[in-house]
């Protein structure tokens, strides 16, 4: 692929040592001998220039591609915005698959099941993650017409998907991630809820149960609900909704699996119901999609928009500019990306969904000296996301004027609501930013930081040590600062219990475990209010949390309008992704 030549006067990227490690290992293009073919600067130019190159297709564009390439480059190397990993890895390369999220249908026939496995393998190879609903598969022990035999059911096929994933390393750089969904009214639901009971079982899958509005009402009233066989819509059994909900709560308390999604709520926000129903999300839950749809994500690093002299300490003008550029970037990515299947290309081009979100929110709060678990913290989360949502839609409207609305617009909910035409059926998603946050050197997504100082275990077991820079700076300005204090912080990961430090600092510099579960959930709801798609968020609970606590969180998530929820009780699984030194 031809890329505009790199101007000589571009600034060098500013990267932390950890960012350099991650980029060198997985993102720089390598030759057959494993040696890098590019450095950090040429990597960022490859991405910026190839995405900006798409601009030339549009005569009405107010940008020329070279200037736009420079602006994108600047945005990336200042760590203000990063697109999802596949875009960083593959833009401007022969592979050219740039989206992180896909949903594939699984039909109730051998052909359709194995087509889906093959398609998932192609997507994993290109660096994307896949979500599937298994709800259309007939339950185990039902009859198979063609052979007169007995069906083995969704769970047995899930295992085949899992094994196939194991064998396909994603683009040689990361392992395939999957989401498996089953509706709560599927006859095999009890087995599904228990599917990950044994450690290591289905380890390439996150599982979520799709809860319907009807089911939630039955939980509320304590009544029974019916399980229905999908192949003939016949009721097979009735279960008590509260007992099923209790089991879900128990399993989530025990191991964090499965999670839950609120399916009817997700479909209420489906912008193009004429194209079908949403039945699954991507692997980490933040992106519900129609079958064969894909979405590319990108995240703005809020930490970079702290400005002590601006209104409320935030550079709103700079943020507005970054949102507008990022939306243009993500819209260009849709066309630049090469998808592994023609059907996916067709779907993606019909709805043109993008998912702009934020990361570095906890770091911004540190700089503003606002506690995450406070009313002000919640208000700020809501205000920022309302701003990002409004500006991203305004950017999408400008693009619609230049390039036309997304082709399904006339049949979308926006046309019915008389909301001006948009270029994209959705514009906002809060991604986990697992690796992006390391590259940008900020806290991930909208999560509080895991620990003020910790070793981060990256996918293949490598460990990276990190100390929060804002805390270090704040402590340096106190009388208590000493090497011994920093050692203590590294050991404990939290300063909440350090009584010799100022109360203000102890209130502001909180970690995920210091934040009460209700506040985790309230923050998720605050961001969801202004997010088109969904919000990736973990509600952390202490080891001694009870099942009643989990029940309450699930119920709050339902009542506060979340699209799903994931809880994690500290220490309930042997292998954790992040650990403080104490926990090693
Ligand atoms: N994803 C994946 N494999 C991974 C990590 C992520 O397929 O190992 C996909 C998945 O769809 C996930 C999405 O990328 O929901 C976004 O994850 P994240 O923001 O953590 O990715 P990053 O862009 O930071 O690598």
XYZ file of C-alpha atoms and ligand atoms in Angstrom:
609
model
C 0.000 0.000 0.000
C 1.289 3.439 -0.930
C 1.677 5.882 1.939
C 2.414 9.609 1.698
C 6.105 10.298 2.298
C 6.860 11.350 5.856
C 7.589 15.076 6.264
C 11.031 15.676 7.781
C 9.886 18.090 10.474
C 7.573 15.802 12.465
C 8.168 15.798 16.229
C 9.407 12.621 17.947
C 6.728 10.660 19.843
C 6.939 10.985 23.632
C 6.578 7.494 25.071
C 7.046 5.909 28.478
C 9.442 2.942 28.723
C 6.445 0.612 29.146
C 4.807 2.032 26.017
C 8.034 1.428 24.079
C 8.178 -2.169 25.290
C 4.594 -2.913 24.235
C 4.926 -1.161 20.876
C 8.229 -2.871 20.062
C 6.900 -6.278 20.948
C 3.557 -6.183 19.194
C 2.921 -3.112 17.080
C 6.022 -2.333 15.032
C 5.987 -4.120 11.680
C 8.613 -6.813 11.505
C 10.473 -8.480 8.651
C 10.816 -12.237 8.098
C 13.846 -12.243 10.395
C 11.771 -10.775 13.256
C 13.632 -7.448 13.108
C 11.502 -4.259 13.108
C 10.952 -2.603 9.718
C 9.934 0.687 11.331
C 10.575 2.840 14.414
C 7.965 4.554 16.603
C 7.892 7.675 14.455
C 7.409 5.814 11.167
C 4.819 3.592 12.819
C 2.673 6.565 13.882
C 3.139 8.163 10.455
C 2.082 4.927 8.741
C -1.171 5.023 10.719
C -1.804 8.785 10.429
C -0.937 8.987 6.731
C -2.847 5.943 5.548
C -5.997 7.014 7.419
C -5.677 10.613 6.186
C -5.155 9.303 2.622
C -8.838 8.290 2.536
C -9.711 11.990 2.549
C -8.766 12.324 -1.121
C -11.889 10.367 -2.085
C -14.116 13.185 -0.914
C -14.141 16.304 -3.050
C -16.181 18.253 -0.534
C -13.598 17.721 2.191
C -12.281 20.833 3.863
C -8.905 19.102 4.447
C -6.072 18.123 2.196
C -4.688 14.733 3.082
C -1.159 15.873 3.941
C -2.339 18.495 6.442
C -4.800 16.034 7.882
C -2.031 13.418 8.137
C 0.019 15.886 10.158
C -2.932 16.657 12.455
C -3.616 12.942 13.010
C 0.082 12.322 13.671
C 0.138 15.126 16.231
C -2.969 13.760 17.950
C -1.417 10.296 18.201
C 2.087 11.193 19.343
C 0.850 13.655 21.946
C -1.101 10.708 23.359
C -4.409 12.572 23.021
C -6.153 9.909 20.965
C -5.405 6.336 19.942
C -7.394 4.023 17.658
C -7.940 0.388 18.710
C -5.008 -1.992 18.435
C -5.804 -3.538 15.026
C -5.694 -0.054 13.462
C -2.294 0.667 15.007
C -0.981 -2.702 13.914
C -2.467 -3.012 10.434
C -3.182 0.440 8.936
C -1.131 0.880 5.800
C -0.108 -2.800 5.702
C -1.172 -5.570 3.322
C -3.403 -7.168 5.975
C -5.313 -3.916 6.460
C -7.983 -5.199 8.898
C -8.518 -2.349 11.325
C -11.570 -3.154 13.494
C -11.469 -4.668 17.000
C -15.072 -5.817 17.292
C -17.171 -8.279 15.324
C -20.376 -10.222 15.885
C -21.108 -13.355 13.854
C -24.360 -15.298 13.681
C -24.488 -18.985 14.652
C -27.326 -20.748 12.826
C -28.917 -24.039 13.841
C -27.239 -26.296 11.265
C -23.853 -27.954 10.886
C -23.093 -25.792 7.854
C -23.844 -22.575 9.644
C -22.016 -23.565 12.841
C -18.817 -24.500 11.047
C -19.020 -21.472 8.731
C -19.093 -19.364 11.838
C -16.030 -21.122 13.295
C -14.135 -20.565 10.060
C -15.153 -16.902 9.874
C -14.125 -16.372 13.488
C -10.708 -17.870 12.737
C -10.239 -15.400 9.867
C -11.188 -12.510 12.131
C -8.879 -13.640 14.958
C -6.018 -13.944 12.500
C -6.512 -10.291 11.644
C -6.502 -9.099 15.247
C -10.249 -8.704 15.864
C -12.406 -10.138 18.650
C -15.702 -11.943 18.005
C -19.036 -12.215 19.789
C -21.689 -14.892 19.146
C -25.133 -15.677 20.358
C -25.725 -19.416 20.702
C -29.427 -18.877 21.343
C -30.562 -20.129 17.922
C -29.082 -23.590 18.474
C -31.551 -26.292 19.450
C -31.051 -27.575 22.991
C -29.101 -30.715 23.754
C -31.009 -33.980 23.362
C -33.471 -32.576 20.825
C -33.991 -34.485 17.614
C -31.959 -33.877 14.499
C -34.251 -34.208 11.449
C -31.752 -35.357 8.831
C -30.195 -38.173 10.854
C -32.848 -38.950 13.424
C -30.061 -38.525 15.975
C -29.755 -36.359 19.050
C -28.428 -32.764 19.095
C -25.489 -32.012 21.339
C -26.560 -28.444 22.176
C -24.930 -24.989 22.355
C -22.378 -25.866 25.026
C -20.740 -28.676 23.113
C -20.319 -26.344 20.120
C -19.005 -23.557 22.318
C -16.162 -25.900 23.221
C -15.285 -26.346 19.542
C -15.227 -22.576 19.017
C -12.968 -22.346 22.056
C -10.534 -24.961 20.784
C -10.418 -23.403 17.314
C -9.567 -20.061 18.903
C -6.769 -21.648 20.893
C -5.100 -22.710 17.652
C -5.267 -19.355 15.890
C -3.044 -16.726 17.402
C -4.409 -13.302 16.529
C -2.217 -11.888 13.788
C 0.656 -13.566 15.594
C 0.340 -10.907 18.275
C -2.635 -11.631 20.481
C -4.872 -14.549 21.221
C -8.450 -14.509 19.990
C -11.015 -13.170 22.401
C -14.659 -14.249 22.228
C -17.982 -13.451 23.793
C -20.546 -16.227 24.087
C -24.159 -15.252 24.771
C -27.172 -17.376 25.634
C -30.675 -16.043 26.225
C -32.017 -16.676 29.699
C -35.064 -18.438 28.178
C -32.988 -21.023 26.269
C -33.596 -24.569 27.602
C -29.831 -25.130 28.201
C -29.448 -21.997 30.308
C -28.587 -23.758 33.585
C -25.664 -25.631 31.987
C -24.512 -22.403 30.384
C -24.466 -20.560 33.716
C -22.308 -23.341 35.162
C -20.122 -23.734 32.063
C -16.991 -22.144 33.508
C -17.164 -23.854 36.893
C -13.913 -25.687 36.327
C -10.808 -23.482 36.146
C -9.425 -23.110 32.642
C -12.643 -24.297 30.970
C -13.606 -22.184 27.917
C -10.691 -19.879 28.649
C -10.943 -18.063 25.294
C -14.517 -16.988 26.066
C -16.239 -14.441 28.194
C -19.776 -15.646 28.792
C -22.844 -13.496 29.377
C -26.456 -14.391 29.922
C -28.863 -12.238 27.916
C -31.631 -11.192 30.319
C -34.969 -10.104 28.900
C -37.316 -7.494 30.343
C -39.881 -10.225 30.909
C -37.386 -12.245 32.927
C -36.429 -9.245 35.083
C -40.097 -8.603 35.812
C -40.498 -12.242 36.838
C -37.534 -11.861 39.208
C -39.203 -8.813 40.698
C -42.548 -10.528 41.192
C -41.028 -13.876 42.201
C -42.873 -15.757 39.439
C -41.916 -18.534 37.026
C -40.926 -17.937 33.407
C -40.803 -20.283 30.404
C -37.871 -21.793 28.593
C -38.501 -22.056 24.870
C -36.863 -24.303 22.291
C -35.661 -21.985 19.493
C -36.243 -24.486 16.654
C -40.026 -24.692 17.203
C -40.841 -21.985 19.783
C -42.315 -24.585 22.110
C -42.149 -24.231 25.862
C -39.967 -26.991 27.313
C -40.016 -26.120 31.003
C -40.820 -23.409 33.528
C -38.260 -22.122 36.029
C -38.488 -19.786 38.957
C -36.893 -16.528 37.834
C -35.545 -15.692 41.281
C -33.808 -19.060 41.545
C -32.108 -18.554 38.191
C -31.119 -14.999 39.094
C -29.758 -16.290 42.412
C -27.613 -18.837 40.605
C -26.303 -16.096 38.310
C -25.441 -13.995 41.334
C -23.793 -16.953 43.038
C -21.613 -17.778 40.014
C -20.584 -14.147 39.509
C -19.712 -13.947 43.227
C -17.733 -17.179 43.016
C -15.687 -16.482 39.879
C -16.916 -13.353 38.031
C -18.453 -15.580 35.302
C -20.875 -15.354 33.604
C -21.716 -11.669 33.266
C -25.157 -10.372 32.302
C -26.457 -8.160 29.505
C -29.891 -6.558 29.300
C -30.922 -7.630 25.818
C -34.172 -5.693 25.406
C -32.513 -2.496 26.539
C -29.722 -3.021 24.014
C -32.333 -3.495 21.305
C -34.268 -0.429 22.398
C -31.165 1.538 21.426
C -30.667 -0.358 18.153
C -30.370 2.511 15.648
C -31.252 0.338 12.625
C -33.904 -2.213 13.702
C -34.786 -2.742 10.025
C -31.468 -4.576 9.591
C -32.176 -7.038 12.392
C -31.885 -7.502 16.134
C -28.796 -7.237 18.259
C -28.047 -10.605 19.788
C -24.498 -10.299 21.047
C -21.733 -7.890 21.993
C -18.010 -8.004 21.260
C -15.735 -9.893 23.736
C -15.443 -7.236 26.398
C -19.118 -6.227 26.260
C -18.855 -2.586 25.224
C -20.066 -2.996 21.652
C -23.426 -4.592 20.825
C -23.605 -5.312 17.092
C -25.881 -6.877 14.497
C -24.793 -10.199 12.992
C -21.915 -9.600 10.509
C -21.383 -6.072 11.782
C -17.965 -4.792 12.868
C -16.908 -1.620 14.622
C -13.655 0.238 15.050
C -13.018 1.965 18.345
C -10.810 4.820 19.461
C -10.174 6.527 22.775
C -9.396 10.062 23.839
C -6.951 10.371 26.725
C -8.627 12.796 29.146
C -5.465 13.100 31.219
C -4.016 15.262 28.429
C -6.846 17.792 28.676
C -6.133 18.942 32.203
C -5.518 22.679 32.142
C -5.221 24.490 35.498
C -6.160 27.832 33.946
C -9.244 26.663 32.018
C -12.844 26.533 33.247
C -13.118 23.721 35.797
C -9.516 22.692 35.016
C -10.399 21.143 31.637
C -9.329 22.388 28.200
C -12.803 22.077 26.634
C -11.775 23.754 23.387
C -8.872 21.357 22.931
C -11.149 18.451 23.749
C -13.695 19.583 21.170
C -11.017 19.765 18.503
C -9.694 16.309 19.437
C -13.200 14.778 19.288
C -13.860 16.239 15.817
C -10.537 14.998 14.458
C -10.994 11.581 16.058
C -14.451 11.118 14.525
C -13.060 11.969 11.081
C -10.204 9.534 11.743
C -12.561 6.700 12.724
C -14.890 7.343 9.783
C -11.916 7.120 7.412
C -10.871 3.865 9.101
C -14.180 2.267 8.046
C -13.281 2.664 4.368
C -9.589 1.941 4.748
C -10.217 -1.311 6.602
C -10.348 -4.589 4.666
C -12.741 -7.032 6.264
C -12.336 -10.802 6.093
C -15.801 -11.388 4.557
C -17.826 -9.624 1.887
C -20.934 -9.786 4.102
C -19.100 -7.908 6.825
C -17.972 -5.212 4.397
C -21.590 -4.776 3.261
C -22.952 -4.490 6.805
C -20.226 -2.166 8.030
C -20.722 0.152 5.082
C -24.483 0.274 5.669
C -24.338 1.499 9.282
C -20.812 2.973 9.529
C -20.692 2.573 13.312
C -17.739 4.006 15.175
C -17.024 3.903 18.910
C -15.207 6.900 20.298
C -14.591 6.727 24.032
C -12.276 7.984 26.721
C -9.383 6.726 28.818
C -7.284 8.415 31.532
C -10.406 9.522 33.420
C -9.008 8.500 36.828
C -5.764 10.335 36.057
C -7.692 13.473 35.151
C -9.555 13.255 38.480
C -6.201 12.982 40.294
C -4.981 16.144 38.621
C -8.236 17.946 39.415
C -8.089 16.617 42.998
C -11.610 15.245 42.705
C -12.396 11.890 44.345
C -13.718 9.181 41.984
C -16.177 8.055 44.673
C -17.822 11.428 45.214
C -20.803 13.321 43.916
C -18.450 15.709 42.093
C -16.645 12.776 40.510
C -19.906 11.377 39.144
C -21.067 14.788 37.942
C -17.818 15.325 36.135
C -17.986 11.906 34.460
C -21.451 12.726 33.188
C -20.489 16.215 32.050
C -17.431 15.012 30.132
C -19.284 12.207 28.378
C -22.206 14.474 27.515
C -19.675 16.794 25.887
C -17.912 13.974 24.001
C -21.275 12.599 22.825
C -22.563 15.985 21.674
C -19.365 16.907 19.858
C -18.964 13.488 18.250
C -22.493 13.729 16.873
C -21.840 17.223 15.650
C -18.686 15.945 13.915
C -20.668 13.070 12.408
C -23.251 15.546 11.104
C -20.538 17.638 9.449
C -19.212 14.475 7.809
C -22.739 13.640 6.620
C -22.898 17.025 4.885
C -19.570 16.374 3.165
C -19.916 12.669 2.406
C -23.577 11.778 2.853
C -25.278 10.011 5.769
C -24.792 6.296 6.494
C -26.796 4.419 3.819
C -29.323 2.975 6.307
C -30.066 6.431 7.681
C -33.492 6.740 6.026
C -34.639 3.581 7.841
C -32.961 4.426 11.133
C -34.419 5.706 14.376
C -32.739 9.066 13.720
C -34.787 9.679 10.582
C -37.959 8.908 12.546
C -36.949 11.244 15.352
C -36.104 13.963 12.856
C -32.591 14.214 14.202
C -30.362 15.603 11.448
C -28.556 13.082 9.258
C -25.402 11.506 10.676
C -22.520 9.838 8.933
C -22.415 7.117 11.586
C -25.214 5.061 13.174
C -23.357 5.251 16.507
C -20.444 7.416 17.563
C -19.606 6.529 21.186
C -18.389 3.439 23.091
C -16.282 3.152 26.258
C -13.626 0.503 25.537
C -11.459 -1.172 28.166
C -8.275 0.225 26.515
C -6.213 -2.600 28.013
C -3.175 -1.984 25.808
C -3.981 1.487 24.518
C -3.751 2.892 28.041
C -0.219 1.484 28.379
C 0.763 3.105 25.082
C -0.790 6.446 26.108
C 0.611 6.130 29.652
C -2.706 6.686 31.397
C -5.331 4.920 33.507
C -7.525 2.550 31.496
C -10.986 3.538 30.229
C -13.112 5.047 32.978
C -11.739 2.690 35.640
C -10.176 3.915 38.850
C -6.550 2.846 38.848
C -5.943 -0.685 40.030
C -3.101 0.315 42.338
C -1.024 3.441 42.841
C 2.040 1.393 42.105
C 1.979 -2.075 40.627
C 3.480 -4.597 38.304
C 1.376 -5.135 35.223
C 1.275 -8.589 33.773
C 0.846 -8.305 30.027
C -0.711 -11.048 27.943
C 2.297 -13.323 27.617
C 3.462 -13.193 31.227
C 5.896 -10.260 30.918
C 5.779 -7.868 33.930
C 6.002 -4.076 33.886
C 6.397 -1.849 36.986
C 4.351 1.363 37.137
C 4.006 4.171 39.737
C 1.244 6.716 39.217
C 3.012 9.946 38.168
C 0.354 12.272 39.616
C 0.635 10.673 43.034
C 4.417 10.869 42.933
C 4.212 14.569 42.149
C 1.632 15.227 44.861
C 3.663 13.361 47.476
C 6.847 15.192 46.511
C 5.131 18.396 47.637
C 4.444 17.028 51.127
C 6.693 16.838 54.168
C 6.188 13.079 54.347
C 7.996 12.365 51.041
C 10.792 9.831 51.374
C 12.093 6.716 49.648
C 10.616 4.690 52.475
C 7.154 6.197 51.795
C 7.372 5.297 48.081
C 8.418 1.755 48.990
C 5.415 1.536 51.281
C 3.098 2.748 48.518
C 4.553 0.207 46.105
C 4.023 -2.535 48.651
C 0.428 -1.686 49.573
C -0.762 -0.218 46.264
C -3.099 2.137 48.192
C -2.656 5.098 50.554
C -6.197 4.972 51.970
C -5.038 3.574 55.333
C -1.869 5.701 55.654
C -2.989 7.917 58.499
C 0.144 10.054 58.527
C -0.778 11.463 55.083
C -3.210 14.359 54.501
C -6.860 13.325 54.423
C -7.339 15.212 51.132
C -4.734 13.079 49.390
C -6.124 9.889 50.859
C -9.608 10.806 49.614
C -8.504 11.694 46.088
C -5.858 9.078 45.283
C -8.153 6.074 45.482
C -7.772 2.701 43.804
C -10.380 0.321 42.390
C -10.497 -1.558 45.691
C -10.860 1.670 47.739
C -13.925 2.688 45.703
C -17.175 1.249 47.115
C -18.957 -1.069 44.657
C -21.965 1.261 44.406
C -19.748 4.052 43.118
C -18.239 1.787 40.469
C -21.741 1.109 39.255
C -22.904 4.715 39.511
C -19.926 5.815 37.415
C -20.756 3.193 34.777
C -24.344 4.505 34.690
C -23.155 8.136 34.496
C -21.108 7.356 31.356
C -23.769 5.064 29.873
C -26.249 7.938 29.950
C -24.259 9.614 27.147
C -22.858 6.598 25.305
C -24.572 5.207 22.172
C -23.104 1.738 22.541
C -22.079 0.315 25.901
C -19.531 0.928 28.641
C -16.735 -1.451 29.544
C -16.483 -1.427 33.337
C -15.710 -3.850 36.115
C -17.431 -3.426 39.455
C -14.749 -4.443 41.946
C -15.813 -5.976 45.238
C -13.682 -6.865 48.258
C -12.998 -10.538 48.960
C -15.462 -10.515 51.890
C -18.371 -9.128 49.805
C -21.511 -11.245 50.089
C -23.835 -12.651 47.454
C -26.397 -10.133 48.678
C -23.931 -7.366 47.669
C -23.682 -8.817 44.145
C -27.486 -9.102 43.932
C -27.776 -5.421 44.856
C -25.226 -4.370 42.223
C -27.024 -6.385 39.536
C -30.307 -4.816 40.509
C -28.854 -1.300 40.570
C -27.388 -1.882 37.096
C -30.858 -2.826 35.879
C -32.559 0.137 37.497
C -29.913 2.691 36.500
C -30.080 1.918 32.770
C -26.803 0.026 32.277
C -26.630 -2.373 29.310
C -24.836 -5.066 31.228
C -22.609 -5.559 34.233
C -19.448 -7.406 35.173
C -18.462 -7.871 38.799
C -15.159 -9.086 40.115
C -14.616 -10.090 43.729
C -11.001 -9.595 44.718
C -8.996 -12.818 44.911
C -11.782 -15.113 43.648
C -9.687 -16.336 40.713
C -6.201 -17.784 40.805
C -4.817 -15.715 37.931
C -5.372 -11.948 37.994
C -4.390 -9.646 35.171
C -2.983 -6.981 37.468
C -1.415 -7.410 40.890
C 0.193 -5.164 43.521
C 3.564 -6.275 44.823
C 1.880 -7.565 47.986
C -0.263 -9.863 45.905
C 2.551 -11.397 43.907
N -9.740 -7.458 21.833
C -9.386 -8.703 21.360
N -8.312 -9.367 21.902
C -7.564 -8.841 22.925
C -7.929 -7.562 23.420
C -9.015 -6.907 22.845
O -10.045 -9.224 20.468
O -6.589 -9.493 23.371
C -10.900 -6.731 21.228
C -12.205 -7.025 21.918
O -13.266 -6.922 20.986
C -12.296 -5.905 22.927
C -11.775 -4.756 22.087
O -10.717 -5.347 21.328
O -13.595 -5.748 23.385
C -11.252 -3.579 22.836
O -10.379 -3.982 23.879
P -9.257 -2.998 24.426
O -9.813 -1.616 24.452
O -8.721 -3.545 25.706
O -8.142 -3.135 23.274
P -6.843 -2.265 22.927
O -7.203 -1.457 21.720
O -6.456 -1.458 24.128
O -5.806 -3.305 22.591
